[in-house]
XYZ file of C-alpha atoms in Angstrom:
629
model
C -12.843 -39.821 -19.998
C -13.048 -37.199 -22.726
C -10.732 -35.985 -24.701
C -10.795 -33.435 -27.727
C -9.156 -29.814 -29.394
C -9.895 -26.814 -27.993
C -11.759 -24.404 -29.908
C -8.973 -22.334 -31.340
C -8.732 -20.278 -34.520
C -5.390 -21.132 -35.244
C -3.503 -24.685 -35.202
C -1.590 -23.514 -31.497
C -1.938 -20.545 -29.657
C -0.290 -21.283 -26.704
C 3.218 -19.921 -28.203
C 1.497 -17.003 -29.381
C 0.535 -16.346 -26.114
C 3.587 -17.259 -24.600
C 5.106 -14.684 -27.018
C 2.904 -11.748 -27.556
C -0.490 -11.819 -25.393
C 1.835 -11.178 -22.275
C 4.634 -9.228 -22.338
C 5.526 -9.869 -18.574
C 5.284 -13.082 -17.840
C 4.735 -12.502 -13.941
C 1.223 -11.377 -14.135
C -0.226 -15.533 -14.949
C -0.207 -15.328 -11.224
C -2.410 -12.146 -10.772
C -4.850 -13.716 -13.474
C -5.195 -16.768 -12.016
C -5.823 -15.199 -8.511
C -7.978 -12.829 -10.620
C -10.226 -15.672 -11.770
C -9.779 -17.371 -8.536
C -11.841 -14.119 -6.960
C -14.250 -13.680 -9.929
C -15.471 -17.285 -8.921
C -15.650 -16.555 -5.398
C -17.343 -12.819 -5.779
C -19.972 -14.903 -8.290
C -21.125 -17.297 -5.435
C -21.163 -14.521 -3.017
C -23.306 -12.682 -5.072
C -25.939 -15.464 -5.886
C -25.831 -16.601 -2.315
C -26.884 -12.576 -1.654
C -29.860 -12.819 -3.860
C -31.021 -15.607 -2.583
C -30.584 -17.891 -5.852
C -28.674 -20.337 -4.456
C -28.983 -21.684 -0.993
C -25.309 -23.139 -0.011
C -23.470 -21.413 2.665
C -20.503 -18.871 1.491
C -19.080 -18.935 4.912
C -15.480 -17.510 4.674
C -13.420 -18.749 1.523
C -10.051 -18.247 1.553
C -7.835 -18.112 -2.106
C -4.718 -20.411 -1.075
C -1.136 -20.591 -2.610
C 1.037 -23.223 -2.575
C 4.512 -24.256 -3.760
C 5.395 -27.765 -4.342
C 9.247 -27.728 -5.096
C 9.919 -30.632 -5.204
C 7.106 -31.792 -7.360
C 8.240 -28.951 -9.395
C 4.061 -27.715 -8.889
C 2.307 -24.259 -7.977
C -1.319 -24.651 -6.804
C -3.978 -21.835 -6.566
C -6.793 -23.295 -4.668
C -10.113 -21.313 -4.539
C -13.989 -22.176 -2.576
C -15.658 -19.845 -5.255
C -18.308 -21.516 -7.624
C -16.527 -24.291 -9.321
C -17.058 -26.032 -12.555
C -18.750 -29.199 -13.672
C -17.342 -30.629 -17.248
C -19.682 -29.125 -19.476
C -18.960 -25.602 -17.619
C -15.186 -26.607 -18.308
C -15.878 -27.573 -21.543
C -18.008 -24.068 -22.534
C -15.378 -21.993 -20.196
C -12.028 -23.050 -21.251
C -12.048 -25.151 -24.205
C -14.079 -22.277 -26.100
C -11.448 -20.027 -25.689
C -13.116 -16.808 -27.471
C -16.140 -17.525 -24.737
C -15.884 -15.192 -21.298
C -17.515 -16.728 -18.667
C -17.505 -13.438 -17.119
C -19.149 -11.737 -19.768
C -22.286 -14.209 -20.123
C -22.685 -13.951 -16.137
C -22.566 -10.209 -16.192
C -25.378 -10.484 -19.059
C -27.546 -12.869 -16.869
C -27.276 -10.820 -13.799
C -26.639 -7.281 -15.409
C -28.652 -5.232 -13.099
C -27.761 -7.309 -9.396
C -24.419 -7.545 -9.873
C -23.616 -4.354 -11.224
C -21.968 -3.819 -8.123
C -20.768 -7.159 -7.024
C -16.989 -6.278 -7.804
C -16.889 -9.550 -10.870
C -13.483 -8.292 -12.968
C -14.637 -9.551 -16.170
C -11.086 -11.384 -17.536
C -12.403 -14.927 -17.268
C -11.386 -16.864 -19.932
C -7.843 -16.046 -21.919
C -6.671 -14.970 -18.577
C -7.212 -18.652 -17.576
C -4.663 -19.463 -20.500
C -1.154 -16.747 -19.074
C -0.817 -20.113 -17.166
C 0.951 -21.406 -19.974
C 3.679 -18.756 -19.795
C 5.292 -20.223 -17.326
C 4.159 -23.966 -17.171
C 4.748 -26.986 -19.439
C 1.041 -28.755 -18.500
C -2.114 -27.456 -16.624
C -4.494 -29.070 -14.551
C -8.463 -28.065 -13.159
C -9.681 -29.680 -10.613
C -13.161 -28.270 -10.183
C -16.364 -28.975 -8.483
C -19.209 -26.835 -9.168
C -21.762 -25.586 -6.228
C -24.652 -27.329 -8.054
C -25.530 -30.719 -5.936
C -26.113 -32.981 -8.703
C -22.549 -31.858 -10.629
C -19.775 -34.378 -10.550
C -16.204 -33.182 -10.213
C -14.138 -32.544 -13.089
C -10.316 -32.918 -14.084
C -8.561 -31.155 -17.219
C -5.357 -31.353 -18.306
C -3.904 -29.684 -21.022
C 0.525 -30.025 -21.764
C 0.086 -26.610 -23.693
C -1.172 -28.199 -27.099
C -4.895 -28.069 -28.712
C -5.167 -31.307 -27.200
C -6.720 -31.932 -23.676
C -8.222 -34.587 -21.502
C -11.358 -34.388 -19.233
C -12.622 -37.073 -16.923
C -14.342 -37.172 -13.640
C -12.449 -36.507 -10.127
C -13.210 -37.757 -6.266
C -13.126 -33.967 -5.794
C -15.585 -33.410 -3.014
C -15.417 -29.978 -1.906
C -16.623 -26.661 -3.496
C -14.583 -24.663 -5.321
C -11.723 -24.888 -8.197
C -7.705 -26.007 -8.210
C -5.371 -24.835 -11.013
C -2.249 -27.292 -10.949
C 0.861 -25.512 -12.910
C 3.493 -27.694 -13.769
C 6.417 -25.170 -14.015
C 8.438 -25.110 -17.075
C 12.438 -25.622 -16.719
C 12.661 -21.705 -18.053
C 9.907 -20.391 -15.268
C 11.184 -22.383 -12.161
C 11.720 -18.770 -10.284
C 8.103 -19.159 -9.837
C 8.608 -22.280 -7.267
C 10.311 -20.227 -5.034
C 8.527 -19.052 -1.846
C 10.355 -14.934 -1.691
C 9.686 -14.718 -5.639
C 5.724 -15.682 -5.312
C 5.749 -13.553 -2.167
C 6.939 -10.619 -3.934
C 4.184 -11.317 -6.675
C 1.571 -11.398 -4.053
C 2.252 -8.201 -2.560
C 2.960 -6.663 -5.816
C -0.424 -7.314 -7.466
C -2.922 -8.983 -4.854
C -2.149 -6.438 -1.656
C -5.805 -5.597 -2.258
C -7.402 -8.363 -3.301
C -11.249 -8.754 -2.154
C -10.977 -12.249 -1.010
C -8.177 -13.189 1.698
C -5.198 -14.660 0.325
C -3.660 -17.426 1.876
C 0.287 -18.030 1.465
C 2.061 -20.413 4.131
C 1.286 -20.258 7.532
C 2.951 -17.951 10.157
C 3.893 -17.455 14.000
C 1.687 -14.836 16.275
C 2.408 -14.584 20.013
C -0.620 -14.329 21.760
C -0.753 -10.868 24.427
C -0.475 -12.220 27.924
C -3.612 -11.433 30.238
C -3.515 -8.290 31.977
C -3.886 -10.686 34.986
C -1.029 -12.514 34.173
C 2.130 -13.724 37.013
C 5.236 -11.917 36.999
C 7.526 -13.459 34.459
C 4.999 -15.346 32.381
C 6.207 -16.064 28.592
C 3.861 -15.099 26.083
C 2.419 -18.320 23.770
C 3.285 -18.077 19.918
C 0.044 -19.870 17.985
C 0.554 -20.862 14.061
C -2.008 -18.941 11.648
C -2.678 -18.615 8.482
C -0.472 -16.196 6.249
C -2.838 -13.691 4.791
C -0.890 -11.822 2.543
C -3.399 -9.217 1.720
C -5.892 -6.670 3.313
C -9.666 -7.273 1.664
C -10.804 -4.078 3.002
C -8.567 -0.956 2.587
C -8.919 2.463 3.161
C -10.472 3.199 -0.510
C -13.106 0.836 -0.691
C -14.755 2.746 2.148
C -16.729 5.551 2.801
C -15.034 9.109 3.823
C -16.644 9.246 6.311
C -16.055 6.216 7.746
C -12.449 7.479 8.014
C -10.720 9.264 10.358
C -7.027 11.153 9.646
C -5.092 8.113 11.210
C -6.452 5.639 8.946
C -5.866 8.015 5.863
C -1.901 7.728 7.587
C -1.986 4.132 8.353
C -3.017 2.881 4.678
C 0.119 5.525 3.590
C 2.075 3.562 5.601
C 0.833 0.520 4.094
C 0.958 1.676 0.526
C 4.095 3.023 1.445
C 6.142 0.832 4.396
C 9.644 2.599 3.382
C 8.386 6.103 3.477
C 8.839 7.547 7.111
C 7.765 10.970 6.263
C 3.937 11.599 6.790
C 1.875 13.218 3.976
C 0.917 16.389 4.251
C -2.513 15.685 3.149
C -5.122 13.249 1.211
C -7.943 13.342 -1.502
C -10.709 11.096 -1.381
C -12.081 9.742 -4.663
C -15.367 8.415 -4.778
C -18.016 8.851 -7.720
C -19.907 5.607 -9.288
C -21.388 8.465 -12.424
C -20.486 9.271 -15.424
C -17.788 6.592 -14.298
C -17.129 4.676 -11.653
C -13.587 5.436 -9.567
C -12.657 5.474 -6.206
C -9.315 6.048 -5.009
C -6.845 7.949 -2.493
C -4.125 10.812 -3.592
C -1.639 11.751 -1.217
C 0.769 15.519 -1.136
C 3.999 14.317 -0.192
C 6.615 17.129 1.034
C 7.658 18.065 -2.602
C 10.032 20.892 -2.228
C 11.192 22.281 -5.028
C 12.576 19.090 -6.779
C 11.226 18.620 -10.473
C 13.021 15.163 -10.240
C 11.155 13.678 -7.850
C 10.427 9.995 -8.654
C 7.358 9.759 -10.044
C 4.955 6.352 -10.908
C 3.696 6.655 -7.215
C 0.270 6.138 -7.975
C -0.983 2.900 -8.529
C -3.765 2.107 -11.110
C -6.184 -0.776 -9.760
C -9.000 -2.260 -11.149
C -11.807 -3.921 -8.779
C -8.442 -3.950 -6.414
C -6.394 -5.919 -8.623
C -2.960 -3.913 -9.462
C -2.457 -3.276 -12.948
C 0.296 -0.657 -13.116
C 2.091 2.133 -11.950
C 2.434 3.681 -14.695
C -0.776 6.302 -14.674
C -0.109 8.482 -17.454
C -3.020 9.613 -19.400
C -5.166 8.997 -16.740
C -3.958 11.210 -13.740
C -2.594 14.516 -15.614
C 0.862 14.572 -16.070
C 1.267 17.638 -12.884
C -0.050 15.172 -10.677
C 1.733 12.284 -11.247
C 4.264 13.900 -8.403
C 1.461 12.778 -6.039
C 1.220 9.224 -4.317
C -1.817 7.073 -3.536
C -3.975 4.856 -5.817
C -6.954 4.656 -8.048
C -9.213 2.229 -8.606
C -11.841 2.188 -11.570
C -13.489 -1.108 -13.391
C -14.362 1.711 -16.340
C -10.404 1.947 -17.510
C -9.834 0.241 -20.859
C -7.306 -2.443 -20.568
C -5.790 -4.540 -23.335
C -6.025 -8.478 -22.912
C -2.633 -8.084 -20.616
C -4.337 -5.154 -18.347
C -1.007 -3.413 -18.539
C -1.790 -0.632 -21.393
C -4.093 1.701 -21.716
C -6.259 2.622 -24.545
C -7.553 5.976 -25.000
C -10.927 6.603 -24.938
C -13.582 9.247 -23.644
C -13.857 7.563 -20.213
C -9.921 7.857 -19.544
C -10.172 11.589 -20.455
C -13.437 11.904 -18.190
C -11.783 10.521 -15.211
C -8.684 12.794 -15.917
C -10.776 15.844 -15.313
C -12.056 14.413 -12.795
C -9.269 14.210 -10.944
C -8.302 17.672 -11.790
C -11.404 19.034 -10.745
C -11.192 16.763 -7.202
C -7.660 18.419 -6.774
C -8.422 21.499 -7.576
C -11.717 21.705 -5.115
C -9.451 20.138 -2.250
C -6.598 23.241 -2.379
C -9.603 25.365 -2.567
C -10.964 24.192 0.509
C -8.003 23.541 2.364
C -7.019 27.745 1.600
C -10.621 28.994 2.434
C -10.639 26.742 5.897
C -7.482 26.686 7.095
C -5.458 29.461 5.451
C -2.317 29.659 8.067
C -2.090 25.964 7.408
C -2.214 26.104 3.568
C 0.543 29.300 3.825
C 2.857 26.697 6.027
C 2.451 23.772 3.490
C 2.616 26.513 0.174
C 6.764 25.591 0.395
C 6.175 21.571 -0.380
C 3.050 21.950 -2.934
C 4.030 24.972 -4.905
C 5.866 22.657 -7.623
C 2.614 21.035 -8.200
C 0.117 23.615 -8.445
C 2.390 25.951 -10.631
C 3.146 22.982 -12.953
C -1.054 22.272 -12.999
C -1.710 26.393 -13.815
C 0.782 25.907 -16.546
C -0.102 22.942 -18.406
C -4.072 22.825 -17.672
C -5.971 25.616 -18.374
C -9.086 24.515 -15.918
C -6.960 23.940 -13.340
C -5.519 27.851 -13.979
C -8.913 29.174 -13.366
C -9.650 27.486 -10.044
C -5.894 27.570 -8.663
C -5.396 31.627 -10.059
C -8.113 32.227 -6.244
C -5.395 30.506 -4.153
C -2.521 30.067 -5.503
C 0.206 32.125 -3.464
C 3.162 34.417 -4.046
C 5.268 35.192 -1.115
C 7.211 37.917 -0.442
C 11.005 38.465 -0.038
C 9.363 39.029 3.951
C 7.103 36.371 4.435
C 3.680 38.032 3.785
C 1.992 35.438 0.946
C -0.747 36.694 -1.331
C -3.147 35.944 -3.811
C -2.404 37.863 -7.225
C -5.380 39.818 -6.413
C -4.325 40.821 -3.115
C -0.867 41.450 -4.477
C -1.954 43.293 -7.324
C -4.428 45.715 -4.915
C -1.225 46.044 -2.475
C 1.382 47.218 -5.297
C -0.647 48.561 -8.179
C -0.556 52.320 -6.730
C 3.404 52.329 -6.005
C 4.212 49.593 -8.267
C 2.792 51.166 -11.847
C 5.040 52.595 -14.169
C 4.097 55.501 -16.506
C 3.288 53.732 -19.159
C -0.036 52.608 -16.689
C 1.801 48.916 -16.812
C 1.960 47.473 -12.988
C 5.795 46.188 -12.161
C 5.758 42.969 -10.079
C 9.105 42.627 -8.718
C 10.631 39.169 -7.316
C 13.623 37.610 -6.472
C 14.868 33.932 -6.633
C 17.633 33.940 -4.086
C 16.893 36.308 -1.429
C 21.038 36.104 -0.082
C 22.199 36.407 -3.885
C 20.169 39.211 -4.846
C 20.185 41.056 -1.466
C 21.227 44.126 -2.147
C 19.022 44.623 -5.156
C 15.762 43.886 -3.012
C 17.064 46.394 0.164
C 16.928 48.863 -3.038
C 13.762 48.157 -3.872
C 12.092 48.052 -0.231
C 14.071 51.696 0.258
C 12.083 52.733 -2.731
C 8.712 51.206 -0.877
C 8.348 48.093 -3.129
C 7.204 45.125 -2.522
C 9.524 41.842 -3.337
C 8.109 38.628 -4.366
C 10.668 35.435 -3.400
C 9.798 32.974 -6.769
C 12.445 30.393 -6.565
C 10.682 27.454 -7.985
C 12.339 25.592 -10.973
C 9.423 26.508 -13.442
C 9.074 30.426 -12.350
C 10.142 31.866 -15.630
C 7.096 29.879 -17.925
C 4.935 30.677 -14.368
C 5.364 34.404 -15.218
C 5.635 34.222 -18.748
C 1.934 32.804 -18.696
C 0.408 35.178 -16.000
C 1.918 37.803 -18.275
C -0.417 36.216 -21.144
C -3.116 35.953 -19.145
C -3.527 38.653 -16.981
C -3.685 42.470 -18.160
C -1.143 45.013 -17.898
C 1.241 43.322 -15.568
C 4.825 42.837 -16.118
C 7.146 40.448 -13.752
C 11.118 41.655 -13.742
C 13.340 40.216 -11.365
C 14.517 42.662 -9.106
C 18.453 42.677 -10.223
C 17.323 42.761 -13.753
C 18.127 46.616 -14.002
C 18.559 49.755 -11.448
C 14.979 49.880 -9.562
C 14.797 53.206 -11.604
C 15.026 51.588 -14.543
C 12.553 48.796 -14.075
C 9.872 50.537 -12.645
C 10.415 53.762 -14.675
C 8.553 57.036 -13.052
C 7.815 60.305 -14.750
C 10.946 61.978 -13.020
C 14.193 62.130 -14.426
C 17.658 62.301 -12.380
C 19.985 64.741 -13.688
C 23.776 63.921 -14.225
C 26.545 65.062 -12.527
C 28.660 64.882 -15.554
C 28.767 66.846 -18.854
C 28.397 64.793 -22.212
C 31.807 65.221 -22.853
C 32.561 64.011 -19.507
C 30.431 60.496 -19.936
C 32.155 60.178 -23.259
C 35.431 60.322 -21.840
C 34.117 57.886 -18.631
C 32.862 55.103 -21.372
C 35.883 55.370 -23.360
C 38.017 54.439 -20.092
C 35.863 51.984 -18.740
C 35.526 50.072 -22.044
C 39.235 49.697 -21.960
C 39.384 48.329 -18.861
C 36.011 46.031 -19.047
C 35.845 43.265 -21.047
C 33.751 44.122 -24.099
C 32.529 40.195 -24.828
C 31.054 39.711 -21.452
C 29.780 43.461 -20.396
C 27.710 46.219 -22.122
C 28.565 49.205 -20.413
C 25.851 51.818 -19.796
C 26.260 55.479 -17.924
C 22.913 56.094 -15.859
C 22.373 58.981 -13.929
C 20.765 57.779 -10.463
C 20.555 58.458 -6.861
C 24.420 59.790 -5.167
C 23.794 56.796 -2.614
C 22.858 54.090 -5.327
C 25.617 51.656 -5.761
C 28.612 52.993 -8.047
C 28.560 49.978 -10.410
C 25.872 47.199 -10.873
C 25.625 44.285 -12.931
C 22.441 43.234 -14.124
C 21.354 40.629 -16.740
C 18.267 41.276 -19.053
C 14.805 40.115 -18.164
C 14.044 38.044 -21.653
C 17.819 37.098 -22.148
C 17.538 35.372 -18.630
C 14.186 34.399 -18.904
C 14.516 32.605 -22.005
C 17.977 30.576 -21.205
C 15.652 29.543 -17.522
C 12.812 28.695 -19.881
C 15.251 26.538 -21.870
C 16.848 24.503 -19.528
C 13.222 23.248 -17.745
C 12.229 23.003 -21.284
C 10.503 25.388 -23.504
C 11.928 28.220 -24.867
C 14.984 26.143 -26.704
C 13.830 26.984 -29.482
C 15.538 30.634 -29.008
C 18.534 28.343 -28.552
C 19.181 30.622 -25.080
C 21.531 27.107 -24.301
C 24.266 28.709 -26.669
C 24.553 32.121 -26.001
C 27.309 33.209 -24.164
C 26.071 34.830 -20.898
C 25.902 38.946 -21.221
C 25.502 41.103 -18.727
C 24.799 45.105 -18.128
C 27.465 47.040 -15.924
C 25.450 49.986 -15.304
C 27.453 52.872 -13.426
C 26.545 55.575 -11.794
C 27.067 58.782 -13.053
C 26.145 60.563 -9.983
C 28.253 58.443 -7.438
C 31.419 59.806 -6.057
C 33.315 56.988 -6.570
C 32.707 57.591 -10.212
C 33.434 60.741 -10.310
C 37.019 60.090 -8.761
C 37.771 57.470 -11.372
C 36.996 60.235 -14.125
C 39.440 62.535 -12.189
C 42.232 60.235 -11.423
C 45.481 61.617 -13.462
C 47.276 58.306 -13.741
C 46.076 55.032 -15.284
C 47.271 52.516 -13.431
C 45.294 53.373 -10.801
C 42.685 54.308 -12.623
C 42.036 50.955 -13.634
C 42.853 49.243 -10.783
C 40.214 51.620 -9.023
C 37.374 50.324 -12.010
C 38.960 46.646 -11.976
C 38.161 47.010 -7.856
C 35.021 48.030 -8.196
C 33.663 45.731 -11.083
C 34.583 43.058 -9.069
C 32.676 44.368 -5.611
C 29.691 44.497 -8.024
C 30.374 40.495 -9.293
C 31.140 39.680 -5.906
C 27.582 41.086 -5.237
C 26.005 38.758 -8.055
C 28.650 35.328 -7.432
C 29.961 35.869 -10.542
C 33.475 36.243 -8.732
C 35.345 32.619 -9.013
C 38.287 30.673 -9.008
C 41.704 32.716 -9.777
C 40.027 35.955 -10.359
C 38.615 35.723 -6.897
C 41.957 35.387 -5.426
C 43.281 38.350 -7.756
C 40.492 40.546 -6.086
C 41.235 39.576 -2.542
C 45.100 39.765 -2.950
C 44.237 43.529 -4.788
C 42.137 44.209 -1.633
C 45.261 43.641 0.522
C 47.255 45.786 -1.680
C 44.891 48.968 -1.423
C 44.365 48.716 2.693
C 48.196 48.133 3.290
């Protein structure tokens, strides 16, 4: 028996990793199984190239709790380790046997799927256990088995062991503050969480499986239930292989699997699959997004060699897709010692563009092939792609050729079929082309039946992020303006070389203002006399394009620094000069009726906009009662 320190820079570093190495103490688990696979991807991989000549067969990683014992055992058949590979491995802390067998086989095993964490991942055992044990007998003939124990000081032990098969067996002996981890649901729930995916089958407990009866069967025969293994992960899915290996229903079945709470199907996927500059593979799903900003995000889950490290993708996937679901898998992410942070660095922004670029080519497609199809889906992925032309300029390039904007009737366009359809009618003259739209096509109803009697076309933009949408096609795009439709009369917004004469003298309007300002209230309404069409509405409340534009802006963020938020909210009552309504209110002789005639009709024009509430609602119905009696 040997015994000795091991090679550590400072007197004890087992409470230092206990303390800072790992901030979550639930991941010793996916190291160990981590290690536990490195060792059985090595001996696949020498067994491939011929340099050893044992058989691999069909190793299994195995999990068991000993309660009682108060013990957790991860048992591997990988390549084992004799005492001096013990010795170099784990006593030498600062070694990585990963790294030295990635040296010796650099160009083989490139591809072999080897993590790369041996070593201090070895050592997030002691997080949760008071000693450690290897048991561990290498592949080599001529290597005797090994034991090591270690009770979480420098000091450890190392002697021979009757050992006699392949492979290596970590013995945690579960500290009184970890013993969560000796029950079965808790390590079941770690297994799931961070070895779904795991290369190398996973064995946890055994289970029952009834066997299907023959199709030749007798009447009434019971089925036989058969004990098997519990193989807690799938070795193979969907993103390993090829695309076109795949068909749709596989694409839905690893959803499902990714996804077993989630009963509504995706609307569609992105394959990821490129081994240069970088290597990354992965699957994004579009779920049915609506219009919901909120949507829970952290969705996509961040693998490496199919080992979960987080959901928390940030940095990697730009922030306008992290509405999507799926995962991604790339060895080439920088990972501190816990694998649960990233670091920046070129490759991370590399692969972001990627991803961009890979998003950005599937819309394309999908709107070139299948254009009905994209126009039925544009509802539950507009959030997306309007969030992705606003914060990512690349993205704005490729998505300006097919992103849509649909109109008030259901016709959707590019902006360069809109802009072709509406620039003749649509162009004021100052030469600037007017793109009308509407965000609540009940609400603002009136205002668009104005607008399509004047031969305009309506856009319906009712997305949460419309008003920084517009405010950047407006930078980007020449002479275009965006107003929503009840920001002002039609006339007014898309103003025409042709002026409509008043019915009224000045003196007349003079008189009109100075009655309606007594009867409107001053800190909620600037009045203004306009002289429009006899069958245009008498009075019409509008609210200013910027002044509503900017408070929008400001409460999806951006634009609070107008402070919009604070501002009391003004409108426009624009009347009609030319209506004969007006013109009746002018003439009436006594004032009570004169302003209960104005009072009347300001409200019809709230009512018109939902500004008409509470008690003031009732005032205008019981009025209403009053005048018909």
């Amino acid at each position: 028996m040997a015994t000795g320190n091991i090679n550590v820079s400072v007197e004890n570093i087992f409470p230092l990793i206990k303390k800072f190495l790992y901030s979550d103490h639930e991941i010793f688990l996916r190291e160990l199984i981590s290690n536990a696979t490195d060792a059985t991807l090595k001996l696949k991989h020498l067994t491939n190239i011929g340099e050893v000549s044992v058989a691999y067969g069909n190793p299994v990683i195995e999990i068991k709790v000993d309660k009682e014992g108060k013990k957790l055992h991860i048992i591997d058949q990988g390549l084992g380790m004799s005492a001096d590979e013990i010795q170099k491995y784990i006593n030498e802390v600062a070694f990585s046997g990963a790294e030295e067998f990635l040296e010796k086989y650099k160009d083989s095993a490139k591809d072999s799927g080897i993590i790369g964490h041996f070593g201090l991942g070895f050592y997030s055992a002691f997080m949760v256990a008071e000693k450690v044990e290897i048991i561990s007998k290498s592949y080599k003939e001529d290597a005797k088995a090994a034991h090591w124990i270690c009770d979480g000081s420098p000091q450890f032990t190392l002697e021979d062991h009757d050992k006699t098969e392949r492979g290596t067996e970590i013995i945690l002996h579960i500290a009184e503050d970890s013993t969560e981890f000796l029950e079965d649901a808790r390590i079941s729930e770690l297994l799931v969480k961070y070895n779904k995916f795991m290369p190398i089958p996973i064995k946890f407990g055994t289970k029952e499986e009834t066997v299907p009866l023959p199709e030749d069967a007798e009447e009434g025969a019971e089925s036989e239930k058969i004990t098997v293994d519990n193989i807690i992960n799938n070795p193979n899915p969907a993103w390993t292989k090829q695309p076109a290996d795949l068909e749709d229903e596989d694409y839905k079945n690893f959803y499902r699997e990714l996804y077993p709470a989630q009963f509504e199907e995706p609307l569609f996927n992105i394959h990821l699959n490129v081994d240069y500059p970088f290597n990354l593979t992965g699957i994004l799903y579009f779920p049915k997004l609506g219009n919901d900003m909120n949507m829970q995000k952290d969705k996509i889950q961040l693998y490496q060699n199919q080992v979960f490290v987080t959901d928390n993708v940030e940095g990697i996937v730009p922030e306008f897709l992290t509405m999507l679901k799926g995962v991604i898998d790339s060895p080439d992410i920088p990972l501190n010692v816990s694998r649960s942070y990233l670091q920046a660095d070129g490759n991370v922004k590399k692969i972001a563009s990627y991803i961009t670029r890979k998003v950005a080519d599937k819309l394309s497609s999908l709107f070139k092939n299948s254009r009905e199809d994209f126009e039925a889906k544009w509802n539950d992925i507009k959030i997306v792609i309007e969030y992705g032309m606003l914060s990512e300029d690349k993205f704005f390039e490729k998505a300006d050729k097919f992103a849509l904007y649909p109109s008030v009737d259901g016709t959707y366009y590019t902006f360069e079929e809109l802009n072709e359809k509406i620039k003749d009618a649509q162009t004021d003259k100052d030469g600037k082309t007017i793109i009308l739209y509407a965000s609540d096509k009940d609400q603002q109803h009136s205002y668009i039946e104005a607008a399509k009697g004047k031969g305009y076309e309506v856009l319906l933009l009712d997305s949460p992020i419309v008003s920084h949408l517009i405010q950047k096609l407006e930078t980007s795009k020449e002479n275009i303006s965006f107003a929503r439709v009840d920001a002002d009369h039609i006339d007014n917004i898309i103003k025409k070389d042709e002026e409509q004469i008043s019915k009224l003298s000045d003196e007349e309007k003079e008189s009109l203002k100075t009655t309606l300002t007594e009867v409107v209230p001053a800190d909620k309404y600037t009045v203004q006399l306009e002289a429009m069409d006899s069958n245009a509405s008498p009075f019409m409340i509008t609210q200013p394009e910027f002044m509503r534009r900017m408070k929008e802006m400001q409460q999806t963020g951006g634009g609070g620094m107008f402070g919009m938020g604070n501002f009391p909210e003004m409108y426009n009552l624009i009347v009609n000069t030319n209506h004969e309504l007006v013109g009746q209110i002018l003439g009436t002789k006594t004032k009570k009726k004169q302003e209960r005639l104005i009072k009347q009709s300001l409200d019809l024009a709230r009512l018109s906009q939902n500004l008409l509430t509470g008690e003031e609602l009732t005032q205008f119905i019981k009025r209403s009662y009053e005048m018909i009696k």
